[in-house]
XYZ file of C-alpha atoms in Angstrom:
653
model
C -62.790 -46.552 -14.266
C -65.226 -43.943 -15.543
C -65.419 -42.287 -12.080
C -61.597 -42.366 -11.762
C -61.256 -40.716 -15.196
C -63.717 -37.999 -14.202
C -61.652 -37.333 -11.026
C -58.426 -36.997 -13.006
C -60.058 -34.565 -15.439
C -61.459 -32.511 -12.558
C -58.005 -32.353 -10.914
C -56.389 -31.245 -14.166
C -59.051 -28.550 -14.584
C -58.505 -27.394 -10.971
C -54.713 -27.166 -11.349
C -54.904 -25.486 -14.771
C -57.642 -22.938 -14.132
C -58.548 -22.695 -10.447
C -54.991 -22.869 -9.007
C -53.080 -21.979 -12.171
C -51.861 -18.568 -11.060
C -50.484 -19.988 -7.823
C -48.440 -22.713 -9.522
C -47.278 -20.436 -12.324
C -45.937 -18.014 -9.705
C -44.063 -20.848 -7.990
C -42.494 -21.947 -11.271
C -41.591 -18.355 -12.119
C -39.888 -17.892 -8.748
C -37.947 -21.120 -9.073
C -36.952 -20.835 -12.750
C -36.630 -17.069 -13.345
C -34.796 -14.525 -11.229
C -33.451 -11.001 -11.386
C -29.664 -11.246 -11.325
C -27.497 -8.363 -10.151
C -25.140 -6.940 -12.786
C -22.195 -5.396 -10.910
C -21.343 -1.844 -11.940
C -17.857 -1.116 -13.163
C -15.863 0.175 -10.231
C -14.318 3.599 -10.727
C -10.648 3.928 -11.521
C -7.953 5.045 -9.089
C -5.366 7.422 -10.553
C -2.019 8.878 -9.478
C -1.625 12.648 -9.294
C -0.383 12.796 -12.913
C -3.245 10.685 -14.263
C -1.353 7.377 -14.283
C -3.678 4.446 -13.659
C -3.266 2.753 -10.257
C -6.366 0.528 -10.173
C -9.084 -0.227 -12.699
C -11.939 -2.669 -13.266
C -11.577 -4.766 -16.396
C -14.744 -6.417 -17.792
C -14.419 -10.132 -18.536
C -16.943 -12.183 -20.482
C -18.039 -15.808 -20.724
C -19.713 -16.653 -24.057
C -22.064 -19.645 -24.385
C -24.770 -20.811 -26.786
C -28.246 -22.176 -26.147
C -28.250 -24.804 -28.890
C -32.006 -25.410 -28.524
C -33.308 -21.870 -29.170
C -32.368 -21.308 -32.859
C -35.072 -22.479 -35.306
C -34.031 -25.309 -37.609
C -33.723 -23.174 -40.748
C -31.507 -20.586 -39.028
C -29.480 -23.261 -37.269
C -28.716 -25.150 -40.484
C -28.020 -21.936 -42.395
C -25.441 -20.570 -39.924
C -23.936 -23.613 -38.163
C -21.021 -24.077 -40.574
C -19.997 -20.384 -40.858
C -20.321 -20.104 -37.047
C -17.986 -23.070 -36.541
C -15.521 -21.627 -39.078
C -15.426 -18.358 -37.082
C -14.928 -20.232 -33.809
C -12.112 -22.229 -35.423
C -10.367 -19.054 -36.610
C -10.613 -17.648 -33.093
C -9.392 -20.636 -31.053
C -7.372 -22.731 -33.491
C -9.536 -25.809 -32.945
C -11.075 -27.383 -36.035
C -14.416 -26.280 -37.422
C -15.512 -29.928 -37.343
C -14.805 -30.035 -33.574
C -17.227 -27.158 -32.937
C -19.925 -28.435 -35.300
C -19.908 -31.829 -33.606
C -20.121 -30.249 -30.126
C -22.959 -27.838 -31.028
C -25.026 -30.467 -32.879
C -24.622 -32.837 -29.936
C -25.776 -30.095 -27.566
C -28.859 -29.490 -29.752
C -29.755 -33.193 -29.781
C -29.281 -33.422 -25.987
C -31.250 -30.166 -25.518
C -28.240 -28.546 -23.861
C -29.169 -24.919 -23.268
C -25.698 -23.828 -22.108
C -22.638 -24.803 -24.134
C -19.588 -22.717 -23.123
C -17.670 -21.350 -26.127
C -15.166 -18.949 -24.489
C -14.231 -17.967 -20.944
C -12.780 -14.762 -19.414
C -12.355 -12.948 -22.716
C -11.818 -9.186 -23.021
C -14.190 -6.629 -24.496
C -12.591 -6.705 -27.964
C -13.039 -10.469 -28.245
C -16.538 -10.173 -26.808
C -17.522 -7.792 -29.618
C -15.926 -10.191 -32.092
C -18.121 -13.057 -30.815
C -21.239 -10.897 -31.079
C -20.594 -10.596 -34.808
C -20.146 -14.324 -35.429
C -22.826 -15.959 -37.657
C -25.916 -17.080 -35.722
C -24.671 -15.443 -32.492
C -25.151 -11.994 -34.016
C -28.899 -12.700 -34.032
C -28.811 -12.267 -30.227
C -30.279 -14.373 -27.453
C -33.392 -15.143 -29.504
C -33.181 -16.642 -32.074
C -29.372 -16.845 -32.142
C -28.955 -18.578 -28.760
C -26.231 -16.141 -27.603
C -25.557 -16.244 -23.842
C -23.262 -13.612 -22.318
C -22.153 -13.547 -18.694
C -20.163 -10.491 -17.654
C -17.987 -9.986 -14.567
C -15.343 -7.465 -13.588
C -11.820 -7.999 -12.345
C -9.763 -5.414 -10.459
C -6.356 -4.836 -12.019
C -3.329 -2.976 -10.621
C -1.107 -1.671 -13.447
C 1.777 -1.001 -11.037
C 1.709 -4.613 -9.842
C 2.516 -5.142 -6.186
C 3.870 -1.619 -5.676
C 1.601 0.173 -3.142
C -1.132 -2.412 -3.784
C -2.184 -2.469 -0.131
C -2.260 1.332 0.059
C -4.233 1.592 -3.197
C -6.453 -1.034 -1.597
C -9.595 -2.991 -2.446
C -13.147 -3.774 -1.330
C -13.911 -7.493 -1.057
C -17.027 -9.405 -0.044
C -16.970 -12.993 1.210
C -19.705 -15.606 0.753
C -21.479 -14.411 3.901
C -21.603 -10.803 2.722
C -18.885 -9.584 5.071
C -16.790 -6.812 3.558
C -13.072 -6.055 3.908
C -11.998 -2.554 2.933
C -8.312 -1.761 2.647
C -6.453 1.318 1.486
C -7.762 4.143 -0.674
C -10.039 1.884 -2.717
C -11.635 0.562 0.462
C -11.956 3.985 2.074
C -13.737 5.586 -0.878
C -15.321 2.488 -2.397
C -18.768 2.604 -0.840
C -19.314 6.319 -1.405
C -17.629 6.971 -4.753
C -15.979 4.035 -6.523
C -18.624 1.328 -6.284
C -21.308 2.724 -8.616
C -24.882 1.390 -8.910
C -25.551 -2.211 -9.904
C -27.872 -3.184 -12.746
C -30.474 -5.973 -13.069
C -30.978 -8.718 -15.642
C -33.563 -11.496 -15.902
C -32.157 -15.015 -16.121
C -33.810 -18.413 -16.452
C -32.707 -21.642 -14.846
C -31.775 -24.235 -17.454
C -30.774 -27.128 -15.198
C -27.698 -28.219 -13.273
C -27.806 -24.900 -11.402
C -27.015 -22.959 -14.572
C -28.805 -19.802 -15.616
C -29.089 -18.044 -18.962
C -30.243 -14.498 -19.738
C -33.784 -14.256 -21.085
C -32.796 -11.290 -23.241
C -29.569 -9.784 -24.569
C -30.172 -6.495 -22.747
C -30.348 -5.483 -19.059
C -33.592 -4.562 -17.297
C -31.638 -1.943 -15.318
C -28.322 -0.768 -16.727
C -25.430 -0.587 -14.229
C -23.998 2.865 -13.531
C -20.207 3.043 -13.291
C -18.564 4.428 -10.171
C -16.706 7.723 -9.958
C -12.944 7.943 -10.448
C -10.631 8.833 -7.569
C -7.483 10.893 -8.151
C -4.879 10.309 -5.454
C -1.853 12.322 -4.382
C 0.535 9.448 -5.181
C 3.478 10.290 -7.445
C 4.339 7.116 -9.385
C 8.036 8.026 -9.715
C 8.458 8.744 -5.996
C 6.405 5.649 -5.160
C 8.703 3.489 -7.263
C 11.806 5.000 -5.630
C 10.414 4.537 -2.111
C 9.247 0.969 -2.725
C 12.527 -0.315 -4.133
C 14.658 1.569 -1.604
C 12.700 -0.016 1.248
C 12.610 -3.449 -0.384
C 16.387 -3.561 -0.901
C 17.065 -2.630 2.721
C 14.552 -5.102 4.140
C 16.099 -7.890 2.099
C 19.651 -7.006 3.106
C 18.833 -6.750 6.827
C 16.428 -9.721 6.699
C 13.907 -7.595 8.602
C 10.411 -8.667 9.595
C 8.569 -5.704 8.075
C 8.878 -2.008 7.395
C 7.262 1.072 5.922
C 8.163 4.342 4.267
C 6.035 7.446 3.656
C 6.943 10.545 1.648
C 4.844 13.682 2.200
C 4.721 17.070 0.468
C 5.702 19.603 3.119
C 3.413 22.463 2.036
C 0.269 20.544 1.071
C 0.307 17.422 3.235
C -0.129 15.253 0.118
C 1.211 11.714 0.502
C 3.473 11.219 -2.504
C 4.530 7.657 -1.690
C 3.652 4.992 0.847
C 5.115 1.501 0.926
C 4.511 -1.265 3.467
C 6.331 -4.571 3.115
C 6.483 -7.728 5.259
C 8.452 -10.947 4.877
C 6.778 -14.182 3.774
C 7.639 -17.778 4.595
C 9.756 -18.073 1.456
C 11.755 -14.950 2.338
C 10.179 -12.614 -0.214
C 8.349 -9.387 0.705
C 4.855 -8.170 -0.098
C 2.297 -5.613 1.123
C 0.698 -7.502 3.992
C -0.544 -4.608 6.153
C -0.571 -0.833 5.956
C 1.944 -0.482 8.802
C 2.424 3.261 8.344
C -1.253 3.855 9.111
C -2.247 1.032 11.426
C 0.802 0.110 13.516
C 0.941 2.048 16.755
C 4.233 1.339 18.545
C 6.900 2.862 20.774
C 8.703 5.343 18.489
C 12.028 5.418 20.336
C 14.445 8.274 19.769
C 12.439 10.069 17.065
C 10.169 11.154 19.955
C 13.026 12.976 21.674
C 12.372 15.922 19.365
C 8.862 16.333 20.832
C 10.253 16.120 24.381
C 12.932 18.736 23.680
C 10.418 21.085 22.053
C 8.140 20.939 25.102
C 11.039 21.939 27.378
C 12.138 24.741 25.035
C 8.590 26.074 24.777
C 8.244 26.208 28.571
C 11.694 27.868 28.778
C 12.786 25.444 31.509
C 15.951 24.975 29.423
C 17.615 26.537 26.415
C 19.829 24.836 23.870
C 22.968 25.720 25.827
C 21.768 24.365 29.203
C 24.394 21.922 30.508
C 23.147 18.383 31.104
C 25.218 15.834 33.017
C 24.863 12.479 31.232
C 27.362 10.892 33.666
C 29.370 7.992 32.278
C 26.493 6.700 30.179
C 24.571 5.094 33.061
C 22.079 6.779 35.396
C 19.364 5.433 37.683
C 15.862 6.893 37.736
C 13.551 5.691 40.515
C 15.320 2.372 40.872
C 15.684 1.726 37.152
C 18.848 2.168 35.105
C 18.893 4.179 31.899
C 21.931 3.947 29.660
C 23.314 5.565 26.516
C 24.546 3.592 23.527
C 27.909 5.428 23.573
C 30.342 3.476 25.719
C 31.557 5.635 28.633
C 28.844 8.243 28.133
C 29.061 11.855 27.002
C 29.663 13.528 30.365
C 28.473 17.131 30.636
C 27.035 18.361 27.352
C 24.576 21.020 26.177
C 20.889 20.210 25.748
C 21.255 20.684 21.992
C 24.179 18.263 21.906
C 22.179 15.736 23.956
C 19.611 15.629 21.158
C 22.277 15.568 18.439
C 23.923 12.463 19.924
C 20.516 11.044 21.000
C 21.387 10.709 24.681
C 18.683 8.802 26.558
C 20.037 10.088 29.852
C 20.165 13.654 28.563
C 16.517 13.801 27.499
C 15.293 11.769 30.502
C 17.122 14.183 32.818
C 15.692 17.275 31.106
C 12.104 16.047 31.344
C 12.330 14.457 34.803
C 14.134 17.428 36.366
C 11.578 19.920 35.081
C 8.285 18.008 34.972
C 8.370 15.277 37.639
C 6.315 17.455 39.995
C 3.957 18.649 37.264
C 3.813 15.872 34.643
C 0.531 17.102 33.222
C 2.268 20.233 32.022
C 4.441 18.059 29.783
C 1.510 15.808 28.765
C -0.545 18.880 27.798
C 2.035 19.796 25.159
C 1.601 16.373 23.570
C -2.165 16.752 23.689
C -2.027 20.218 22.156
C 0.030 18.729 19.315
C -2.752 16.102 18.934
C -0.335 13.228 19.507
C -2.931 11.550 21.733
C -5.521 11.544 18.930
C -5.656 9.620 15.689
C -5.317 11.693 12.531
C -8.804 10.573 11.456
C -7.711 9.793 7.913
C -10.239 8.026 5.665
C -8.164 4.846 5.269
C -9.560 2.090 7.495
C -7.672 0.648 10.458
C -5.727 3.669 11.701
C -3.760 2.828 14.835
C -4.799 4.294 18.173
C -2.120 6.360 19.939
C -1.492 5.901 23.639
C -0.058 8.780 25.670
C -0.221 7.800 29.365
C -1.254 10.237 32.090
C -0.999 10.224 35.888
C -3.582 7.797 37.246
C -3.504 5.506 34.201
C -2.590 1.830 34.598
C 0.637 2.348 32.645
C 1.728 5.371 34.678
C 4.535 5.257 37.232
C 7.391 7.476 38.385
C 9.440 6.045 35.534
C 6.774 6.863 32.935
C 7.938 10.437 32.425
C 11.687 9.825 31.914
C 10.816 6.839 29.707
C 8.543 8.963 27.531
C 11.347 11.496 27.095
C 13.235 9.057 24.884
C 10.264 7.404 23.183
C 9.158 4.539 25.441
C 5.985 3.924 27.474
C 3.851 5.546 24.747
C 2.574 4.519 21.323
C 2.013 6.478 18.112
C 1.875 5.546 14.415
C 4.600 6.306 11.855
C 2.158 8.599 10.041
C 1.633 10.639 13.229
C 5.383 11.006 13.701
C 5.777 12.090 10.081
C 2.985 14.669 10.359
C 4.775 16.254 13.344
C 8.164 16.382 11.602
C 6.414 17.792 8.544
C 5.083 20.609 10.751
C 8.655 21.423 11.809
C 9.664 21.587 8.139
C 6.553 23.658 7.345
C 7.407 26.434 9.817
C 5.062 25.109 12.481
C 1.893 24.417 10.466
C 0.542 20.933 11.273
C -1.309 19.511 8.258
C -3.477 16.429 8.061
C -1.880 13.861 5.720
C -3.907 13.694 2.514
C -4.209 10.756 0.105
C -6.900 12.101 -2.255
C -6.997 15.148 -4.529
C -10.408 14.798 -6.142
C -13.301 12.542 -7.084
C -14.336 12.921 -10.735
C -16.832 11.745 -13.299
C -14.851 12.041 -16.497
C -13.532 15.639 -16.309
C -16.208 16.887 -13.928
C -15.233 17.343 -10.281
C -17.631 15.610 -7.903
C -15.626 16.493 -4.791
C -12.277 18.232 -4.306
C -10.161 17.562 -1.213
C -8.198 20.582 -0.055
C -5.405 20.999 2.471
C -6.632 20.616 6.047
C -4.700 22.491 8.723
C -4.865 20.890 12.171
C -2.746 23.454 14.046
C -1.699 26.835 12.646
C 1.501 26.971 14.728
C 2.795 24.158 16.921
C 5.358 26.326 18.744
C 7.109 29.682 18.833
C 9.413 30.767 16.024
C 12.349 30.643 18.446
C 11.742 26.998 19.401
C 11.114 26.113 15.777
C 14.366 27.692 14.607
C 16.371 25.972 17.357
C 14.902 22.546 16.578
C 15.475 23.012 12.847
C 19.144 23.818 13.526
C 19.540 20.745 15.755
C 17.942 18.482 13.112
C 20.434 19.788 10.543
C 23.328 19.216 12.943
C 22.215 15.641 13.603
C 23.132 14.927 9.970
C 26.307 17.033 10.060
C 27.822 15.916 13.377
C 25.273 13.819 15.270
C 23.913 10.281 15.057
C 23.145 10.743 11.365
C 26.592 11.964 10.308
C 27.125 8.909 8.104
C 24.263 10.238 5.985
C 25.955 13.612 5.437
C 26.512 14.793 1.874
C 28.368 17.928 0.823
C 26.111 18.394 -2.172
C 22.705 17.636 -0.698
C 21.227 18.841 2.601
C 18.909 16.860 4.858
C 17.547 17.240 8.381
C 16.068 14.661 10.699
C 16.360 12.351 13.661
C 17.473 8.747 13.978
C 15.572 6.312 16.156
C 16.396 2.908 17.649
C 13.934 1.265 20.029
C 13.791 -2.119 21.690
C 10.747 -4.213 20.871
C 9.242 -7.393 22.348
C 11.195 -6.789 25.557
C 8.472 -7.670 28.112
C 10.598 -10.626 29.190
C 13.952 -8.849 29.395
C 15.996 -11.987 30.041
C 14.577 -13.621 26.930
C 15.083 -10.403 24.979
C 18.796 -10.341 25.857
C 19.160 -13.782 24.278
C 17.469 -12.656 21.077
C 17.530 -8.859 20.829
C 14.938 -7.192 18.624
C 14.812 -3.539 17.612
C 12.769 -1.038 15.634
C 14.969 1.254 13.545
C 13.580 4.525 12.253
C 14.458 7.844 10.695
C 12.158 10.844 10.357
C 13.075 14.091 8.685
C 12.826 16.290 5.616
C 14.816 17.519 2.642
C 16.357 19.804 1.556
C 17.204 21.111 5.019
C 16.495 24.714 3.963
C 13.176 25.428 2.248
C 12.115 21.748 2.497
C 10.060 20.170 -0.277
C 9.388 16.699 1.165
C 9.235 15.064 4.581
C 9.808 11.341 4.988
C 9.743 8.604 7.607
C 11.293 5.143 7.341
C 10.577 2.438 9.939
C 12.050 -1.079 9.844
C 11.086 -3.722 12.419
C 13.431 -6.407 13.670
C 16.440 -6.145 11.360
C 19.102 -8.809 11.753
C 21.294 -7.637 14.636
C 24.207 -9.430 12.988
C 24.096 -6.861 10.203
C 23.018 -3.795 12.202
C 20.070 -2.168 13.913
C 20.863 1.517 14.501
C 18.579 4.013 12.792
C 21.350 5.781 10.892
C 22.490 2.534 9.277
C 19.229 0.663 8.731
C 16.714 3.414 7.933
C 18.887 6.489 7.427
C 20.372 4.881 4.315
C 16.878 4.408 2.866
C 15.963 8.022 3.661
C 19.109 9.345 1.982
C 18.660 7.224 -1.121
C 15.001 8.277 -1.464
C 15.908 11.953 -0.989
C 18.694 11.911 -3.552
C 16.830 9.879 -6.154
C 13.715 12.041 -5.870
C 15.766 15.055 -6.834
C 17.595 13.290 -9.641
C 14.563 11.460 -11.054
C 11.924 14.087 -10.246
C 13.524 17.550 -10.364
C 11.494 20.452 -9.030
C 11.198 23.906 -10.533
C 11.672 25.815 -7.285
C 15.055 24.309 -6.458
C 16.921 25.701 -3.495
C 20.406 27.082 -3.827
C 22.174 23.969 -2.588
C 20.541 21.937 -5.376
C 22.034 24.135 -8.124
C 25.258 22.230 -7.554
C 25.508 19.332 -9.975
C 25.501 16.107 -7.986
C 27.791 14.306 -10.416
C 28.335 11.289 -8.171
C 24.593 10.695 -7.754
C 23.881 11.358 -11.426
C 26.640 9.002 -12.548
C 25.493 6.317 -10.096
C 21.928 6.502 -11.336
C 22.927 6.722 -14.993
C 25.074 3.615 -14.613
C 22.256 1.796 -12.818
C 19.635 2.750 -15.438
C 21.711 1.783 -18.459
C 22.841 -1.489 -16.900
C 19.288 -2.471 -15.905
C 18.129 -1.992 -19.514
C 21.007 -3.994 -21.000
C 21.552 -6.924 -18.638
C 18.564 -9.198 -18.094
C 19.992 -12.726 -17.916
C 23.774 -12.201 -17.921
C 25.988 -10.876 -15.161
C 26.715 -7.132 -15.402
C 29.817 -5.413 -14.059
C 28.710 -3.925 -10.732
C 32.205 -3.061 -9.444
C 32.245 0.605 -8.517
C 28.462 0.705 -8.168
C 26.812 1.597 -4.810
C 25.902 -1.583 -2.925
C 22.175 -0.833 -2.779
C 22.021 -0.185 -6.543
C 23.886 -3.406 -7.291
C 21.578 -5.335 -4.960
C 18.424 -3.880 -6.534
C 19.761 -4.470 -10.050
C 20.583 -8.151 -9.544
C 17.433 -8.994 -7.611
C 15.184 -7.498 -10.291
C 16.645 -9.364 -13.276
C 14.670 -11.848 -15.358
C 16.766 -14.638 -13.815
C 16.156 -15.184 -10.103
C 19.515 -14.987 -8.315
C 20.464 -14.981 -4.652
C 22.692 -12.068 -3.729
C 24.988 -12.179 -0.713
C 26.365 -8.745 0.146
C 29.334 -8.386 2.467
C 29.893 -4.864 3.753
C 28.376 -1.505 2.784
C 29.290 1.285 0.409
C 30.723 0.650 -3.056
C 31.137 -2.800 -4.679
C 34.812 -3.838 -4.881
C 34.516 -7.456 -6.034
C 31.911 -9.763 -7.586
C 32.027 -13.567 -7.512
C 30.551 -13.985 -11.012
C 32.418 -12.491 -13.955
C 30.865 -9.913 -16.260
C 28.852 -11.324 -19.216
C 28.606 -14.790 -17.640
C 25.191 -16.401 -18.188
C 23.225 -16.487 -14.912
C 21.130 -19.436 -13.765
C 18.020 -19.541 -11.605
C 18.816 -19.667 -7.847
C 22.514 -18.983 -8.525
C 24.314 -17.242 -5.653
C 26.258 -14.060 -6.416
C 28.605 -12.770 -3.699
C 29.369 -9.051 -3.653
C 32.164 -7.541 -1.553
C 31.659 -3.878 -0.647
C 33.922 -1.372 1.068
């Protein structure tokens, strides 16, 4: 027994003194660690300083009931519990019982409050006992940040985020994702924490070893008023046409600044949200909006002029064994080249390009390359779609490739690329890179300023430019967009309707799917904004042509921008008071403020306004709209109390 005792003493001496440093290091590594304190992410602002995204600090407050010495604990326990009771509404006795029990059980982490804001956090820090800090007060503070979007779901995908999963993989979407790593993220801090059992950790001190450094703020080009107009105009149309998804982008003609971008897709329950940034990422066949590029190439090469006569036959013509047809029954016969674009004749544009470029297709392709339509715009937002302009020798090239390209098939570009080109037409030929960011700042100090970036000084001659501008005006006056025409407000642009998912043509005929689009600018003379609207797979029972599906959205955005957001340098045509538009909007605004849960009188109101009004009330109602135009009848009487999921039928002229 004596020898055994000596051995035990020797082992204790060895562990304590000879191997002490080794074991102390192991304990330190297991029980104490440096925890990362995330830096506050920089804010994202609109062009007027309105907040689009911000990081809000949230705090969890706990107490280590073992740390406070007995005299301090007994002195402050009752006033502490009284303060906690005043904060939460629970009794002071409830808190005293819980804290005393934690002290008896040597509980070093008793949660007192979760996910509180900074104001409440400072309030807790001044509570009796806790105001003594981590030692001897037992205060434990865990801070985290939460990203908030003051505008809600509007443009949330475009504003974006930077998210990390459990494996460290990062997803970066939108503006926040594009500029997160370099500017918004900031520098993380460090804080020592000790393990207290059950995989819980408490700070060793009430200060950080390394203080986190907040990220820079990013100021975008987004105009919150235009963004709101664009979002709700698109949303109303998607809901009415029961479309799969769609996007809209509004761009400042002179600067290339993106003033609004909205991308919405349908969910399983029939509602819409920002699933993908379709305007940036989705490369698809543009359809008839590409006819403008084809016509400009022919005008630039002088193989035609606007008065050249084109025979569109009776609306059906075969090219290399394949039939091309026009939507107009019976065709247009012999018409001018300008008229072919105005009425969006597939045969007309296919004939122009095939007749003049079939033996030298690269001459036509080179125009598209010079206009950079074969290259991405290289914008900072992640996931930009890759354009595809086929060339002779490529797998997707055939004799039919050229006439197909003339009216927007057999090639792929993104909506943002199409908009940039139309913006160049509005901007007297100057092609500008679309811009989402104005500046990166630290408080009022500029860290980096983003200026206008010109991609091409002049896309074509002044003669071609003037001719195309006239045709785009006439499309609204007497062409495919004539239903958009307004005597008091001028617009210019091109409608587009393209088949989609037509690889199996027989199946497609049973269930036809289209992409409707409209690209253009406004006002037609001295344009201020360019805009593109693209809607995928609208219900063919309600309509699918560009003028109806997307042209309506374009017109509503254009008119509301100039009634809600007037500009100083108004053109002459805008000096005319648009009484109809002003009255419509005034009626809509006043009604939306007054009627929240009862049925308003929407008779005489434009259908889209009535639809938006009813679907954005505090009561969730289902609106069935029959027809277009102005509301003539409503199934629910004015001032009647509305119920959740109640159906309201509107009859429009």
